[in-house]
Each structure stands twice: as structure tokens, then as C-alpha cells.
């Protein structure tokens, strides 16, 4: 029977290696899922594919696994990033979780003029992303970047990557299929300022798009935009 528990472990995976469980994983396995020594789990680390392992030892806050056999090879994943202005906590958590499910390779918190998120907790983002990757059976977890100001993001942007900027109320066309590296940029609840849109428009890698005639919540826009880009990139 295929084990139902998948865990992300940032450690090399190969036959016979012993791996220590990460923070919270021992408690989750033993305390929540009532698993014990000899029970099977699936492990992935973002580079070596997915491996079946068994619990070799487990206590309240510690566990070790013995890696047995590869169950899925590592496959290429869409090269799709999400840059977004952090929102209120629940909405931000939703964006990180859905971006992970939709295959985002990187999640970039961007501080714009109207961003009203006091603190950006990237450790929280990483934990949410790992859990979402485990649940949706991805073989990787998105990279979480440190927060950056919008102007700095544009200044340091890799020019070979198309930046699809969702510009509410702008005269812009819909998202079209994009090949190659791409990112979606979503603004804050208050939207982009005219100055930010002017600045963005001056960069050749920026491509303004409309997500339709209605003004979507930022979290809705992130999910819709990623789904459209993911579908067009075949990922
Ligand atoms: N307060 C802004 C206003 O009333 O114009 C709306 C901002 S909207 C809640 C948050 C973000 O979602 C926007 O900055 C944009 O990135 C995206 N968004 C929402 N609706 C959109 C649309 N119809 N087209 C393009 N982007 C949209």
C-alpha cells in the first residue's frame, strides 16, 4: 500500500541513507498520525525525486528514517514565479498555499507604495509552502525570497524572465500563453499607484495584462493569474 504521508526533507535521498526528521515532523508522525517504527512514509527534497522510507526510530520530538527505494523520479517543473504584495495574514497564507499548489517555483514578497502588511514572515511562508507541496504531491517546494521594494525588484530583475503584471483598470489585453521563464506580479489591496505602473511600463520585460472587467481581490487575482500562466506553460 502506498504510504499516505509525504514529507519534505532538505537532505540528499538515496538507498539506505538515514535521515533525521525535521522540526515538528516527529510530533506529526507519532502524536497526530499515530505512526511508529517500521511504518512507511514518502520523502522528497526537490532534487532527488520521491523515495519510500520507513521510520527507523521515533520519540515525541525526534525521528529518523531509513530511505529504501525511489518511487518517482525528479521531473522538470514550470519555471513560473509569483511576485506579490503581501496582504492581511489569512489572504497571504492562502496566496502562498495556492501558488505552491499551482507550481510556482519561487514566491517573491514585494513591498509597494500601498502594501499594508506590517511584517513579512518568510519562515511562515516556507512552512505553508512545504505543507502544501506535501499535500499536492509536488516534488519540490517553492523558493521564498526575502521581501524587496517594488522599485528594487524592477531594477534587479533578470531581463530574460517575462514579468506579467496584472494591472487593474489598465487598458491591457488578457494573459497570453508564454514560453520560457515567466513571473506574475500582483498588487496590494489598494492596487498599484500610477507612478508604479509608469515605472513598470518603462521596462521591456514587463507585460501588463488585464484579468477581466471585474476588480478581483488580490488573492483571487494571484490564483487566476497563476492558473492561466500555468495552463499556458503546460505545467
Ligand atoms: N484597489 C484597486 C482598485 O480599486 O483599483 C484594486 C486592487 S485589486 C484588489 C489587487 C490587485 O489584484 C491589483 O493590484 C491587481 O494586481 C490585481 N487585479 C485585481 N483585479 C484585476 C483585473 N481585473 N485585472 C488585472 N489585475 C487585477
mmCIF file of C-alpha atoms and ligand atoms in Angstrom:
data_model
loop_
_atom_site.group_PDB
_atom_site.id
_atom_site.type_symbol
_atom_site.label_atom_id
_atom_site.label_comp_id
_atom_site.label_asym_id
_atom_site.label_seq_id
_atom_site.Cartn_x
_atom_site.Cartn_y
_atom_site.Cartn_z
ATOM 1 C CA UNK A 1 0.000 0.000 0.000
ATOM 2 C CA UNK A 2 1.400 3.414 -0.945
ATOM 3 C CA UNK A 3 2.068 5.357 2.257
ATOM 4 C CA UNK A 4 -0.227 8.356 2.525
ATOM 5 C CA UNK A 5 2.221 10.581 4.359
ATOM 6 C CA UNK A 6 4.616 12.665 2.226
ATOM 7 C CA UNK A 7 7.270 14.775 3.934
ATOM 8 C CA UNK A 8 9.691 17.384 2.572
ATOM 9 C CA UNK A 9 13.235 16.778 3.870
ATOM 10 C CA UNK A 10 16.063 19.141 2.792
ATOM 11 C CA UNK A 11 18.646 16.297 2.702
ATOM 12 C CA UNK A 12 20.103 14.070 -0.056
ATOM 13 C CA UNK A 13 17.966 10.979 -0.708
ATOM 14 C CA UNK A 14 19.487 7.652 -1.781
ATOM 15 C CA UNK A 15 19.052 3.991 -0.910
ATOM 16 C CA UNK A 16 19.994 3.068 2.639
ATOM 17 C CA UNK A 17 20.720 6.577 3.970
ATOM 18 C CA UNK A 18 19.386 7.534 7.400
ATOM 19 C CA UNK A 19 17.686 10.925 7.634
ATOM 20 C CA UNK A 20 16.557 12.876 10.689
ATOM 21 C CA UNK A 21 13.008 14.223 10.648
ATOM 22 C CA UNK A 22 12.620 17.993 10.582
ATOM 23 C CA UNK A 23 11.085 20.173 13.300
ATOM 24 C CA UNK A 24 7.560 19.125 14.041
ATOM 25 C CA UNK A 25 7.642 16.098 11.770
ATOM 26 C CA UNK A 26 8.203 13.590 14.615
ATOM 27 C CA UNK A 27 5.280 15.020 16.560
ATOM 28 C CA UNK A 28 3.097 14.983 13.443
ATOM 29 C CA UNK A 29 4.007 11.354 12.653
ATOM 30 C CA UNK A 30 3.773 9.947 16.169
ATOM 31 C CA UNK A 31 1.461 12.293 18.013
ATOM 32 C CA UNK A 32 -1.006 13.146 15.256
ATOM 33 C CA UNK A 33 -0.855 10.319 12.708
ATOM 34 C CA UNK A 34 -0.041 7.596 15.294
ATOM 35 C CA UNK A 35 2.744 6.130 13.155
ATOM 36 C CA UNK A 36 5.560 4.061 14.683
ATOM 37 C CA UNK A 37 8.813 2.243 13.890
ATOM 38 C CA UNK A 38 8.569 0.297 10.622
ATOM 39 C CA UNK A 39 5.768 2.411 9.188
ATOM 40 C CA UNK A 40 6.371 3.754 5.669
ATOM 41 C CA UNK A 41 6.431 7.384 4.518
ATOM 42 C CA UNK A 42 7.317 9.125 1.258
ATOM 43 C CA UNK A 43 10.147 11.683 1.292
ATOM 44 C CA UNK A 44 11.098 14.330 -1.296
ATOM 45 C CA UNK A 45 13.728 17.077 -1.314
ATOM 46 C CA UNK A 46 13.193 18.941 -4.595
ATOM 47 C CA UNK A 47 16.106 17.354 -6.470
ATOM 48 C CA UNK A 48 16.212 13.551 -5.988
ATOM 49 C CA UNK A 49 12.598 12.686 -6.748
ATOM 50 C CA UNK A 50 10.384 10.910 -4.236
ATOM 51 C CA UNK A 51 11.553 7.987 -2.100
ATOM 52 C CA UNK A 52 9.826 5.432 0.080
ATOM 53 C CA UNK A 53 11.312 5.302 3.577
ATOM 54 C CA UNK A 54 10.484 3.628 6.869
ATOM 55 C CA UNK A 55 10.528 5.086 10.343
ATOM 56 C CA UNK A 56 13.676 3.670 11.990
ATOM 57 C CA UNK A 57 13.177 5.371 15.375
ATOM 58 C CA UNK A 58 10.659 7.821 16.786
ATOM 59 C CA UNK A 59 10.222 9.699 20.068
ATOM 60 C CA UNK A 60 7.996 12.642 20.966
ATOM 61 C CA UNK A 61 10.167 15.259 19.220
ATOM 62 C CA UNK A 62 12.700 13.211 17.222
ATOM 63 C CA UNK A 63 12.522 10.616 14.465
ATOM 64 C CA UNK A 64 14.824 9.050 11.899
ATOM 65 C CA UNK A 65 14.010 7.462 8.561
ATOM 66 C CA UNK A 66 15.777 4.754 6.590
ATOM 67 C CA UNK A 67 15.474 5.535 2.883
ATOM 68 C CA UNK A 68 14.605 2.474 0.791
ATOM 69 C CA UNK A 69 13.636 2.968 -2.864
ATOM 70 C CA UNK A 70 12.767 5.747 -5.290
ATOM 71 C CA UNK A 71 9.048 5.875 -6.094
ATOM 72 C CA UNK A 72 9.089 8.848 -8.528
ATOM 73 C CA UNK A 73 11.961 10.420 -10.490
ATOM 74 C CA UNK A 74 12.540 14.191 -10.265
ATOM 75 C CA UNK A 75 10.856 15.773 -13.273
ATOM 76 C CA UNK A 76 11.239 19.298 -14.705
ATOM 77 C CA UNK A 77 8.669 21.756 -13.310
ATOM 78 C CA UNK A 78 7.282 25.017 -14.726
ATOM 79 C CA UNK A 79 9.667 27.964 -14.388
ATOM 80 C CA UNK A 80 6.930 30.204 -13.014
ATOM 81 C CA UNK A 81 7.412 32.791 -10.249
ATOM 82 C CA UNK A 82 4.858 34.744 -8.257
ATOM 83 C CA UNK A 83 5.711 38.263 -7.085
ATOM 84 C CA UNK A 84 3.004 39.727 -4.864
ATOM 85 C CA UNK A 85 2.404 42.485 -2.388
ATOM 86 C CA UNK A 86 1.796 40.796 0.985
ATOM 87 C CA UNK A 87 -1.765 41.080 2.187
ATOM 88 C CA UNK A 88 -3.525 40.546 5.503
ATOM 89 C CA UNK A 89 -2.357 37.329 7.158
ATOM 90 C CA UNK A 90 -5.087 34.890 6.062
ATOM 91 C CA UNK A 91 -5.104 36.165 2.484
ATOM 92 C CA UNK A 92 -1.314 35.977 2.320
ATOM 93 C CA UNK A 93 -1.342 32.425 3.678
ATOM 94 C CA UNK A 94 -3.888 31.499 1.001
ATOM 95 C CA UNK A 95 -1.732 33.027 -1.756
ATOM 96 C CA UNK A 96 1.366 31.096 -0.627
ATOM 97 C CA UNK A 97 -0.564 27.837 -0.346
ATOM 98 C CA UNK A 98 -2.285 28.176 -3.759
ATOM 99 C CA UNK A 99 0.868 29.404 -5.501
ATOM 100 C CA UNK A 100 2.585 26.232 -4.272
ATOM 101 C CA UNK A 101 -0.258 24.033 -5.490
ATOM 102 C CA UNK A 102 -0.141 25.829 -8.847
ATOM 103 C CA UNK A 103 3.534 25.043 -9.282
ATOM 104 C CA UNK A 104 5.234 28.359 -8.508
ATOM 105 C CA UNK A 105 8.993 27.782 -8.421
ATOM 106 C CA UNK A 106 9.564 30.969 -6.406
ATOM 107 C CA UNK A 107 7.429 33.295 -4.309
ATOM 108 C CA UNK A 108 8.665 36.898 -4.024
ATOM 109 C CA UNK A 109 7.077 39.243 -1.451
ATOM 110 C CA UNK A 110 7.176 42.772 -2.936
ATOM 111 C CA UNK A 111 6.607 45.965 -0.930
ATOM 112 C CA UNK A 112 4.689 48.519 -2.989
ATOM 113 C CA UNK A 113 3.503 52.013 -2.026
ATOM 114 C CA UNK A 114 0.113 50.720 -0.878
ATOM 115 C CA UNK A 115 1.254 47.445 0.722
ATOM 116 C CA UNK A 116 -0.125 47.396 4.219
ATOM 117 C CA UNK A 117 1.444 44.212 5.628
ATOM 118 C CA UNK A 118 3.462 45.303 8.644
ATOM 119 C CA UNK A 119 5.817 42.351 8.848
ATOM 120 C CA UNK A 120 6.550 39.677 6.263
ATOM 121 C CA UNK A 121 7.230 36.338 7.943
ATOM 122 C CA UNK A 122 9.117 34.341 5.299
ATOM 123 C CA UNK A 123 9.625 31.423 7.699
ATOM 124 C CA UNK A 124 5.843 31.152 7.924
ATOM 125 C CA UNK A 125 5.650 31.266 4.115
ATOM 126 C CA UNK A 126 8.205 28.412 3.895
ATOM 127 C CA UNK A 127 6.250 26.242 6.357
ATOM 128 C CA UNK A 128 2.965 26.825 4.487
ATOM 129 C CA UNK A 129 4.659 26.095 1.159
ATOM 130 C CA UNK A 130 6.237 22.847 2.408
ATOM 131 C CA UNK A 131 2.910 21.619 3.773
ATOM 132 C CA UNK A 132 1.123 22.496 0.507
ATOM 133 C CA UNK A 133 3.824 20.749 -1.535
ATOM 134 C CA UNK A 134 3.483 17.611 0.611
ATOM 135 C CA UNK A 135 -0.291 17.644 0.170
ATOM 136 C CA UNK A 136 -0.401 18.320 -3.598
ATOM 137 C CA UNK A 137 2.283 15.696 -4.332
ATOM 138 C CA UNK A 138 4.762 18.165 -5.817
ATOM 139 C CA UNK A 139 8.386 17.042 -5.915
ATOM 140 C CA UNK A 140 9.745 20.436 -4.848
ATOM 141 C CA UNK A 141 8.910 23.410 -2.673
ATOM 142 C CA UNK A 142 8.984 26.999 -3.971
ATOM 143 C CA UNK A 143 11.924 29.227 -3.087
ATOM 144 C CA UNK A 144 10.743 32.020 -0.745
ATOM 145 C CA UNK A 145 12.596 35.271 -1.439
ATOM 146 C CA UNK A 146 13.238 37.986 1.109
ATOM 147 C CA UNK A 147 10.858 40.982 0.819
ATOM 148 C CA UNK A 148 12.003 43.626 -1.677
ATOM 149 C CA UNK A 149 10.727 47.090 -2.644
ATOM 150 C CA UNK A 150 8.931 47.234 -5.999
ATOM 151 C CA UNK A 151 11.444 49.698 -7.462
ATOM 152 C CA UNK A 152 14.349 47.439 -6.408
ATOM 153 C CA UNK A 153 12.581 44.379 -7.831
ATOM 154 C CA UNK A 154 12.390 46.075 -11.237
ATOM 155 C CA UNK A 155 15.941 47.371 -11.042
ATOM 156 C CA UNK A 156 17.419 43.948 -10.266
ATOM 157 C CA UNK A 157 15.046 41.883 -12.409
ATOM 158 C CA UNK A 158 16.574 39.158 -14.660
ATOM 159 C CA UNK A 159 15.736 40.578 -18.138
ATOM 160 C CA UNK A 160 15.316 37.130 -19.699
ATOM 161 C CA UNK A 161 12.284 36.484 -17.461
ATOM 162 C CA UNK A 162 8.941 37.964 -18.661
ATOM 163 C CA UNK A 163 7.201 39.865 -15.815
ATOM 164 C CA UNK A 164 3.428 39.663 -16.378
ATOM 165 C CA UNK A 165 1.991 42.499 -14.299
ATOM 166 C CA UNK A 166 -1.738 42.306 -13.512
ATOM 167 C CA UNK A 167 -2.792 45.932 -13.845
ATOM 168 C CA UNK A 168 -6.318 46.550 -12.643
ATOM 169 C CA UNK A 169 -8.259 49.234 -14.590
ATOM 170 C CA UNK A 170 -5.459 49.473 -17.178
ATOM 171 C CA UNK A 171 -6.086 49.276 -20.926
ATOM 172 C CA UNK A 172 -4.385 45.905 -21.266
ATOM 173 C CA UNK A 173 -5.030 42.628 -23.034
ATOM 174 C CA UNK A 174 -5.589 39.250 -21.405
ATOM 175 C CA UNK A 175 -2.812 36.878 -20.341
ATOM 176 C CA UNK A 176 -1.486 35.102 -23.413
ATOM 177 C CA UNK A 177 0.490 31.834 -23.488
ATOM 178 C CA UNK A 178 4.084 32.496 -22.556
ATOM 179 C CA UNK A 179 7.049 30.250 -23.236
ATOM 180 C CA UNK A 180 10.233 30.444 -21.186
ATOM 181 C CA UNK A 181 10.804 31.886 -17.722
ATOM 182 C CA UNK A 182 7.889 33.975 -16.511
ATOM 183 C CA UNK A 183 6.592 35.672 -13.372
ATOM 184 C CA UNK A 184 3.215 37.059 -12.363
ATOM 185 C CA UNK A 185 3.092 40.318 -10.353
ATOM 186 C CA UNK A 186 0.014 41.069 -8.254
ATOM 187 C CA UNK A 187 -0.515 44.351 -6.392
ATOM 188 C CA UNK A 188 -1.861 45.008 -2.889
ATOM 189 C CA UNK A 189 -5.467 45.520 -1.815
ATOM 190 C CA UNK A 190 -5.023 49.211 -2.650
ATOM 191 C CA UNK A 191 -3.654 48.474 -6.091
ATOM 192 C CA UNK A 192 -0.627 49.879 -7.904
ATOM 193 C CA UNK A 193 -0.071 53.641 -7.932
ATOM 194 C CA UNK A 194 0.006 55.389 -11.325
ATOM 195 C CA UNK A 195 3.693 56.099 -10.714
ATOM 196 C CA UNK A 196 4.369 52.369 -10.171
ATOM 197 C CA UNK A 197 2.556 51.453 -13.381
ATOM 198 C CA UNK A 198 4.503 54.141 -15.300
ATOM 199 C CA UNK A 199 7.792 52.863 -13.869
ATOM 200 C CA UNK A 200 6.921 49.244 -14.694
ATOM 201 C CA UNK A 201 5.882 50.137 -18.247
ATOM 202 C CA UNK A 202 9.369 51.505 -18.932
ATOM 203 C CA UNK A 203 10.928 48.026 -18.633
ATOM 204 C CA UNK A 204 10.864 45.825 -21.773
ATOM 205 C CA UNK A 205 10.481 42.639 -19.718
ATOM 206 C CA UNK A 206 7.198 43.918 -18.192
ATOM 207 C CA UNK A 207 3.964 42.856 -19.873
ATOM 208 C CA UNK A 208 0.775 44.460 -18.468
ATOM 209 C CA UNK A 209 -2.344 42.292 -18.533
ATOM 210 C CA UNK A 210 -5.975 42.548 -17.536
ATOM 211 C CA UNK A 211 -7.690 39.736 -15.642
ATOM 212 C CA UNK A 212 -11.091 40.871 -16.882
ATOM 213 C CA UNK A 213 -13.620 43.663 -16.284
ATOM 214 C CA UNK A 214 -14.168 42.971 -12.585
ATOM 215 C CA UNK A 215 -11.828 44.092 -9.804
ATOM 216 C CA UNK A 216 -10.653 40.867 -8.154
ATOM 217 C CA UNK A 217 -9.354 40.553 -4.615
ATOM 218 C CA UNK A 218 -5.560 40.288 -4.749
ATOM 219 C CA UNK A 219 -5.648 36.674 -3.608
ATOM 220 C CA UNK A 220 -8.189 35.847 -6.321
ATOM 221 C CA UNK A 221 -6.043 37.616 -8.912
ATOM 222 C CA UNK A 222 -2.975 35.651 -7.845
ATOM 223 C CA UNK A 223 -4.775 32.322 -8.184
ATOM 224 C CA UNK A 224 -6.424 33.209 -11.501
ATOM 225 C CA UNK A 225 -3.221 34.644 -12.979
ATOM 226 C CA UNK A 226 -1.090 31.681 -11.932
ATOM 227 C CA UNK A 227 -3.636 29.194 -13.238
ATOM 228 C CA UNK A 228 -3.724 30.924 -16.631
ATOM 229 C CA UNK A 229 0.075 31.070 -16.855
ATOM 230 C CA UNK A 230 0.474 27.513 -15.599
ATOM 231 C CA UNK A 231 -2.028 26.213 -18.154
ATOM 232 C CA UNK A 232 -0.274 28.091 -20.957
ATOM 233 C CA UNK A 233 3.133 26.765 -19.900
ATOM 234 C CA UNK A 234 1.773 23.211 -19.815
ATOM 235 C CA UNK A 235 2.757 22.835 -16.192
HETATM 236 N N1 LIG B 1 -7.857 48.941 -5.075
HETATM 237 C C1 LIG B 1 -7.689 48.693 -6.505
HETATM 238 C C2 LIG B 1 -8.714 49.442 -7.312
HETATM 239 O O1 LIG B 1 -9.827 49.590 -6.805
HETATM 240 O O2 LIG B 1 -8.402 49.768 -8.442
HETATM 241 C C3 LIG B 1 -7.835 47.214 -6.790
HETATM 242 C C4 LIG B 1 -6.657 46.396 -6.384
HETATM 243 S S1 LIG B 1 -7.006 44.675 -6.521
HETATM 244 C C5 LIG B 1 -7.957 44.442 -5.096
HETATM 245 C C6 LIG B 1 -5.455 43.957 -6.051
HETATM 246 C C7 LIG B 1 -4.584 43.507 -7.218
HETATM 247 O O3 LIG B 1 -5.223 42.438 -7.902
HETATM 248 C C8 LIG B 1 -4.321 44.547 -8.266
HETATM 249 O O4 LIG B 1 -3.273 45.415 -7.941
HETATM 250 C C9 LIG B 1 -4.004 43.691 -9.484
HETATM 251 O O5 LIG B 1 -2.663 43.260 -9.454
HETATM 252 C C10 LIG B 1 -4.932 42.508 -9.293
HETATM 253 N N2 LIG B 1 -6.204 42.648 -10.020
HETATM 254 C C11 LIG B 1 -7.437 42.657 -9.492
HETATM 255 N N3 LIG B 1 -8.382 42.744 -10.459
HETATM 256 C C12 LIG B 1 -7.705 42.806 -11.643
HETATM 257 C C13 LIG B 1 -8.107 42.915 -13.007
HETATM 258 N N4 LIG B 1 -9.396 42.938 -13.361
HETATM 259 N N5 LIG B 1 -7.145 42.956 -13.948
HETATM 260 C C14 LIG B 1 -5.822 42.918 -13.613
HETATM 261 N N6 LIG B 1 -5.379 42.814 -12.335
HETATM 262 C C15 LIG B 1 -6.321 42.760 -11.357
#
